[in-house]
mmCIF file of C-alpha atoms and ligand atoms in Angstrom:
data_model
loop_
_atom_site.group_PDB
_atom_site.id
_atom_site.type_symbol
_atom_site.label_atom_id
_atom_site.label_comp_id
_atom_site.label_asym_id
_atom_site.label_seq_id
_atom_site.Cartn_x
_atom_site.Cartn_y
_atom_site.Cartn_z
ATOM 1 C CA MET A 1 -90.807 109.547 298.595
ATOM 2 C CA THR A 2 -89.885 108.086 295.208
ATOM 3 C CA GLU A 3 -87.478 105.157 295.227
ATOM 4 C CA LYS A 4 -83.924 106.016 294.290
ATOM 5 C CA PHE A 5 -82.153 104.426 291.360
ATOM 6 C CA LYS A 6 -80.308 101.358 292.680
ATOM 7 C CA VAL A 7 -76.593 101.086 292.018
ATOM 8 C CA ALA A 8 -74.149 98.299 292.880
ATOM 9 C CA ALA A 9 -70.373 98.590 292.707
ATOM 10 C CA LEU A 10 -67.937 95.768 292.012
ATOM 11 C CA ALA A 11 -64.512 96.542 293.470
ATOM 12 C CA SER A 12 -61.337 94.562 294.097
ATOM 13 C CA GLY A 13 -59.134 97.140 295.825
ATOM 14 C CA ARG A 14 -58.834 100.517 297.493
ATOM 15 C CA GLY A 15 -62.193 101.835 296.242
ATOM 16 C CA THR A 16 -61.663 105.573 295.780
ATOM 17 C CA ASN A 17 -64.127 105.629 292.867
ATOM 18 C CA LEU A 18 -66.588 103.745 295.057
ATOM 19 C CA GLN A 19 -66.046 106.401 297.756
ATOM 20 C CA ALA A 20 -66.847 109.162 295.269
ATOM 21 C CA LEU A 21 -70.119 107.372 294.434
ATOM 22 C CA LEU A 22 -70.917 106.815 298.119
ATOM 23 C CA ASP A 23 -70.279 110.504 298.865
ATOM 24 C CA GLU A 24 -72.531 111.591 296.017
ATOM 25 C CA ALA A 25 -75.270 109.121 296.979
ATOM 26 C CA GLY A 26 -75.197 110.584 300.499
ATOM 27 C CA ARG A 27 -75.880 114.144 299.344
ATOM 28 C CA PRO A 28 -79.410 115.447 299.821
ATOM 29 C CA GLY A 29 -81.409 115.083 296.627
ATOM 30 C CA SER A 30 -79.086 112.486 295.077
ATOM 31 C CA PRO A 31 -81.029 110.550 292.425
ATOM 32 C CA PHE A 32 -79.270 107.265 293.219
ATOM 33 C CA SER A 33 -78.380 105.048 296.111
ATOM 34 C CA VAL A 34 -75.536 102.536 296.394
ATOM 35 C CA VAL A 35 -77.319 99.423 297.652
ATOM 36 C CA LEU A 36 -74.537 96.849 297.399
ATOM 37 C CA VAL A 37 -70.772 96.490 297.075
ATOM 38 C CA ILE A 38 -69.440 93.167 295.816
ATOM 39 C CA SER A 39 -65.781 92.191 295.915
ATOM 40 C CA ASP A 40 -63.743 89.202 294.798
ATOM 41 C CA ASN A 41 -61.145 90.149 297.424
ATOM 42 C CA PRO A 42 -62.048 89.846 301.112
ATOM 43 C CA GLN A 43 -59.214 92.303 301.988
ATOM 44 C CA ALA A 44 -60.451 95.044 299.645
ATOM 45 C CA HIS A 45 -60.511 98.434 301.360
ATOM 46 C CA ALA A 46 -63.642 99.071 299.281
ATOM 47 C CA LEU A 47 -65.524 96.714 301.638
ATOM 48 C CA GLU A 48 -64.540 98.834 304.661
ATOM 49 C CA ARG A 49 -65.727 101.952 302.869
ATOM 50 C CA ALA A 50 -69.106 100.293 302.245
ATOM 51 C CA ASN A 51 -69.377 99.071 305.842
ATOM 52 C CA ARG A 52 -68.612 102.563 307.128
ATOM 53 C CA GLU A 53 -71.559 103.922 305.120
ATOM 54 C CA GLY A 54 -73.890 101.087 306.134
ATOM 55 C CA VAL A 55 -74.018 99.700 302.595
ATOM 56 C CA ALA A 56 -74.518 95.932 302.178
ATOM 57 C CA THR A 57 -71.466 93.974 301.064
ATOM 58 C CA ALA A 58 -70.859 90.565 299.536
ATOM 59 C CA VAL A 59 -67.655 88.671 298.802
ATOM 60 C CA VAL A 60 -67.699 86.222 295.909
ATOM 61 C CA LEU A 61 -64.487 84.235 295.562
ATOM 62 C CA ARG A 62 -63.293 82.928 292.233
ATOM 63 C CA LYS A 63 -61.777 79.872 293.939
ATOM 64 C CA ASP A 64 -65.213 78.811 295.191
ATOM 65 C CA HIS A 65 -66.409 78.388 291.606
ATOM 66 C CA PRO A 66 -65.406 75.738 289.074
ATOM 67 C CA SER A 67 -65.601 78.110 286.083
ATOM 68 C CA ARG A 68 -65.638 81.777 285.181
ATOM 69 C CA ALA A 69 -69.249 81.353 284.125
ATOM 70 C CA SER A 70 -70.354 80.038 287.501
ATOM 71 C CA PHE A 71 -68.402 82.815 289.289
ATOM 72 C CA ASP A 72 -70.099 85.388 287.064
ATOM 73 C CA GLU A 73 -73.506 83.805 287.661
ATOM 74 C CA ALA A 74 -72.946 84.052 291.414
ATOM 75 C CA LEU A 75 -72.066 87.752 291.037
ATOM 76 C CA ALA A 76 -75.194 88.342 288.961
ATOM 77 C CA ASP A 77 -77.435 86.355 291.361
ATOM 78 C CA THR A 78 -76.148 88.497 294.238
ATOM 79 C CA ALA A 79 -76.795 91.775 292.417
ATOM 80 C CA LYS A 80 -80.254 90.603 291.281
ATOM 81 C CA ARG A 81 -81.214 89.886 294.913
ATOM 82 C CA TYR A 82 -80.791 93.591 295.670
ATOM 83 C CA GLY A 83 -82.832 94.800 292.695
ATOM 84 C CA VAL A 84 -79.775 96.497 291.198
ATOM 85 C CA GLU A 85 -80.458 98.649 288.128
ATOM 86 C CA LEU A 86 -76.908 99.786 287.327
ATOM 87 C CA VAL A 87 -73.634 97.963 287.994
ATOM 88 C CA CYS A 88 -70.525 100.154 288.325
ATOM 89 C CA LEU A 89 -67.153 98.486 287.966
ATOM 90 C CA ALA A 90 -64.862 100.383 290.305
ATOM 91 C CA GLY A 91 -61.429 98.822 290.077
ATOM 92 C CA PHE A 92 -62.847 95.312 289.618
ATOM 93 C CA MET A 93 -59.885 93.256 288.472
ATOM 94 C CA ARG A 94 -61.745 90.576 286.548
ATOM 95 C CA VAL A 95 -63.179 90.665 283.054
ATOM 96 C CA LEU A 96 -66.894 89.868 283.160
ATOM 97 C CA THR A 97 -68.185 87.248 280.731
ATOM 98 C CA SER A 98 -71.590 87.061 279.109
ATOM 99 C CA ALA A 99 -72.697 84.880 282.045
ATOM 100 C CA PHE A 100 -72.854 88.174 283.964
ATOM 101 C CA LEU A 101 -73.427 90.667 281.166
ATOM 102 C CA SER A 102 -76.423 88.820 279.696
ATOM 103 C CA ARG A 103 -78.174 89.333 283.047
ATOM 104 C CA PHE A 104 -77.445 93.098 283.094
ATOM 105 C CA ARG A 105 -77.407 93.915 279.377
ATOM 106 C CA GLY A 106 -76.559 97.555 278.776
ATOM 107 C CA ARG A 107 -76.591 98.160 282.534
ATOM 108 C CA VAL A 108 -72.876 97.791 283.392
ATOM 109 C CA ILE A 109 -70.403 100.682 283.265
ATOM 110 C CA ASN A 110 -66.676 101.020 283.933
ATOM 111 C CA ILE A 111 -64.150 103.759 284.636
ATOM 112 C CA HIS A 112 -60.797 103.497 282.876
ATOM 113 C CA PRO A 113 -57.687 105.699 283.317
ATOM 114 C CA SER A 114 -57.076 106.633 279.663
ATOM 115 C CA LEU A 115 -58.858 108.253 276.752
ATOM 116 C CA LEU A 116 -60.176 105.062 275.156
ATOM 117 C CA PRO A 117 -59.704 103.543 272.640
ATOM 118 C CA SER A 118 -56.087 104.423 273.482
ATOM 119 C CA PHE A 119 -54.423 102.311 276.161
ATOM 120 C CA PRO A 120 -57.003 99.680 277.133
ATOM 121 C CA GLY A 121 -56.117 97.021 279.701
ATOM 122 C CA LEU A 122 -53.762 97.216 282.640
ATOM 123 C CA ASP A 123 -51.384 100.064 283.535
ATOM 124 C CA ALA A 124 -52.965 102.655 281.246
ATOM 125 C CA PRO A 125 -51.043 105.644 282.723
ATOM 126 C CA ARG A 126 -47.767 103.740 282.245
ATOM 127 C CA GLN A 127 -48.745 102.930 278.649
ATOM 128 C CA ALA A 128 -49.469 106.627 278.044
ATOM 129 C CA LEU A 129 -46.082 107.695 279.447
ATOM 130 C CA GLU A 130 -44.236 105.045 277.446
ATOM 131 C CA LYS A 131 -45.969 106.190 274.258
ATOM 132 C CA GLY A 132 -45.092 109.803 274.970
ATOM 133 C CA VAL A 133 -48.590 111.195 274.508
ATOM 134 C CA LYS A 134 -49.091 114.760 275.728
ATOM 135 C CA VAL A 135 -52.727 114.326 276.725
ATOM 136 C CA THR A 136 -54.385 111.346 278.367
ATOM 137 C CA GLY A 137 -57.316 111.206 280.769
ATOM 138 C CA CYS A 138 -60.160 108.956 281.803
ATOM 139 C CA THR A 139 -63.187 107.356 280.195
ATOM 140 C CA VAL A 140 -66.507 106.110 281.520
ATOM 141 C CA HIS A 141 -68.022 103.516 279.195
ATOM 142 C CA PHE A 142 -70.656 100.848 278.988
ATOM 143 C CA VAL A 143 -69.237 97.351 279.343
ATOM 144 C CA ASP A 144 -69.497 94.774 276.592
ATOM 145 C CA GLU A 145 -67.721 91.428 276.258
ATOM 146 C CA GLY A 146 -64.419 93.051 275.225
ATOM 147 C CA VAL A 147 -61.743 94.636 277.423
ATOM 148 C CA ASP A 148 -62.456 98.395 277.725
ATOM 149 C CA THR A 149 -64.262 98.394 274.362
ATOM 150 C CA GLY A 150 -67.884 99.352 275.087
ATOM 151 C CA PRO A 151 -69.729 102.544 274.069
ATOM 152 C CA ILE A 152 -68.254 105.679 275.620
ATOM 153 C CA ILE A 153 -70.342 107.800 278.021
ATOM 154 C CA THR A 154 -67.900 110.553 278.946
ATOM 155 C CA GLN A 155 -64.202 111.432 278.925
ATOM 156 C CA ILE A 156 -62.071 113.992 280.745
ATOM 157 C CA PRO A 157 -58.631 114.907 279.345
ATOM 158 C CA VAL A 158 -55.565 115.309 281.562
ATOM 159 C CA ASP A 159 -52.321 116.916 280.356
ATOM 160 C CA VAL A 160 -49.147 114.865 280.689
ATOM 161 C CA GLU A 161 -46.408 117.002 282.303
ATOM 162 C CA PRO A 162 -42.761 116.591 281.224
ATOM 163 C CA ASP A 163 -41.681 115.396 284.682
ATOM 164 C CA ASP A 164 -44.631 113.050 285.257
ATOM 165 C CA THR A 165 -44.082 109.609 286.755
ATOM 166 C CA VAL A 166 -46.660 106.820 286.671
ATOM 167 C CA GLU A 167 -47.586 107.835 290.214
ATOM 168 C CA THR A 168 -48.036 111.574 289.627
ATOM 169 C CA LEU A 169 -49.930 111.063 286.377
ATOM 170 C CA SER A 170 -52.168 108.338 287.864
ATOM 171 C CA ALA A 171 -52.967 110.594 290.814
ATOM 172 C CA ARG A 172 -54.057 113.502 288.579
ATOM 173 C CA ILE A 173 -56.154 111.182 286.411
ATOM 174 C CA LEU A 174 -57.766 109.646 289.509
ATOM 175 C CA VAL A 175 -59.118 113.017 290.641
ATOM 176 C CA ARG A 176 -60.806 113.403 287.245
ATOM 177 C CA GLU A 177 -62.074 109.791 287.336
ATOM 178 C CA HIS A 178 -64.089 110.591 290.437
ATOM 179 C CA VAL A 179 -65.689 113.585 288.709
ATOM 180 C CA ALA A 180 -66.435 111.641 285.514
ATOM 181 C CA TYR A 181 -67.869 108.607 287.298
ATOM 182 C CA VAL A 182 -70.151 110.551 289.615
ATOM 183 C CA ARG A 183 -71.382 112.703 286.727
ATOM 184 C CA SER A 184 -72.136 109.655 284.558
ATOM 185 C CA VAL A 185 -74.009 107.784 287.273
ATOM 186 C CA ARG A 186 -76.063 110.892 288.084
ATOM 187 C CA GLN A 187 -76.945 111.383 284.415
ATOM 188 C CA ILE A 188 -78.002 107.758 284.022
ATOM 189 C CA ALA A 189 -80.068 107.889 287.231
ATOM 190 C CA GLU A 190 -81.725 111.109 286.034
ATOM 191 C CA GLY A 191 -82.624 109.527 282.664
ATOM 192 C CA LYS A 192 -80.348 111.880 280.712
ATOM 193 C CA ILE A 193 -78.509 109.045 278.971
ATOM 194 C CA PRO A 194 -80.321 106.286 277.018
ATOM 195 C CA PHE A 195 -80.394 103.413 279.485
ATOM 196 C CA PRO A 196 -80.003 100.452 279.378
ATOM 197 C CA HIS A 197 -77.672 101.157 276.467
ATOM 198 C CA PRO A 198 -79.891 100.405 273.430
ATOM 199 C CA ALA A 199 -77.356 98.525 271.282
ATOM 200 C CA LEU A 200 -76.083 96.420 274.175
ATOM 201 C CA ALA A 201 -79.554 95.725 275.511
ATOM 202 C CA LEU A 202 -80.420 94.142 272.162
ATOM 203 C CA ALA A 203 -77.123 92.324 271.673
ATOM 204 C CA ILE A 204 -77.178 88.591 271.397
ATOM 205 C CA PRO A 205 -74.402 87.228 273.601
ATOM 206 C CA PRO A 206 -71.618 85.302 271.866
ATOM 207 C CA MET A 207 -71.333 81.563 272.506
ATOM 208 C CA GLU A 208 -69.613 80.758 275.797
ATOM 209 C CA THR A 209 -66.070 79.507 275.375
ATOM 210 C CA PRO A 210 -65.131 76.822 277.883
HETATM 211 C C1 GRF B 1 -58.940 103.279 288.730
HETATM 212 O O1 GRF B 1 -57.784 103.842 288.180
HETATM 213 C C2 GRF B 1 -59.882 102.878 287.632
HETATM 214 O O2 GRF B 1 -59.822 103.706 286.531
HETATM 215 C C3 GRF B 1 -59.389 101.496 287.270
HETATM 216 O O3 GRF B 1 -59.019 100.930 288.493
HETATM 217 C C4 GRF B 1 -58.646 101.956 289.399
HETATM 218 C C5 GRF B 1 -59.485 101.763 290.633
HETATM 219 O O4 GRF B 1 -59.150 102.678 291.647
HETATM 220 N N1 GRF B 1 -60.406 100.763 286.571
HETATM 221 P P1 GRF B 1 -60.044 102.780 292.952
HETATM 222 O O5 GRF B 1 -60.111 101.385 293.551
HETATM 223 O O6 GRF B 1 -61.391 103.270 292.529
HETATM 224 O O7 GRF B 1 -59.332 103.740 293.840
#
């Protein structure tokens, strides 16, 4: 049997995108396997989801590290120990620095609840409602040193309804996030997307700021 493509997820919270990946990895013939879930939050429901599926977990606490760089190095060391090929951010509430990204250049992806480059950062569905856009959606993208700025892999649009609240809109986007994330990870694992991302794999990391 050929070895499956090894995926790790970094998650801080409820982990529904992680669950979508775990479900897909469990299907017969899946080209990838989730080998590790790392969290910065010991209470994250994502960790329970991983435990339930028998997937290894690790908790790396920011407070145990004197700097962002040393926290990021600990995350990268952990993922390297498991031979991880692709890192999926799945509701990970910290911005990774080059201390992590330089170890997984072009191998980190994220799911974001808007059609980037519109509405990066926190509360994207709220930003979309406040702006009054009629269509929003979700984006899967490679991660670079910016916030939600890396090369886009796929997007799915979602109509904004006149009576939408942040909750109803977020819920409809979330359903599409699961589809987009699973599809992207499958395509990467099957070699259908250039991987590691060529431009990011070559990038020279910027100088660390203290
Ligand atoms: C999702 O909306 C994702 O787009 C954003 O964080 C949220 C995580 O949700 N990056 P979950 O933990 O996967 O349910």
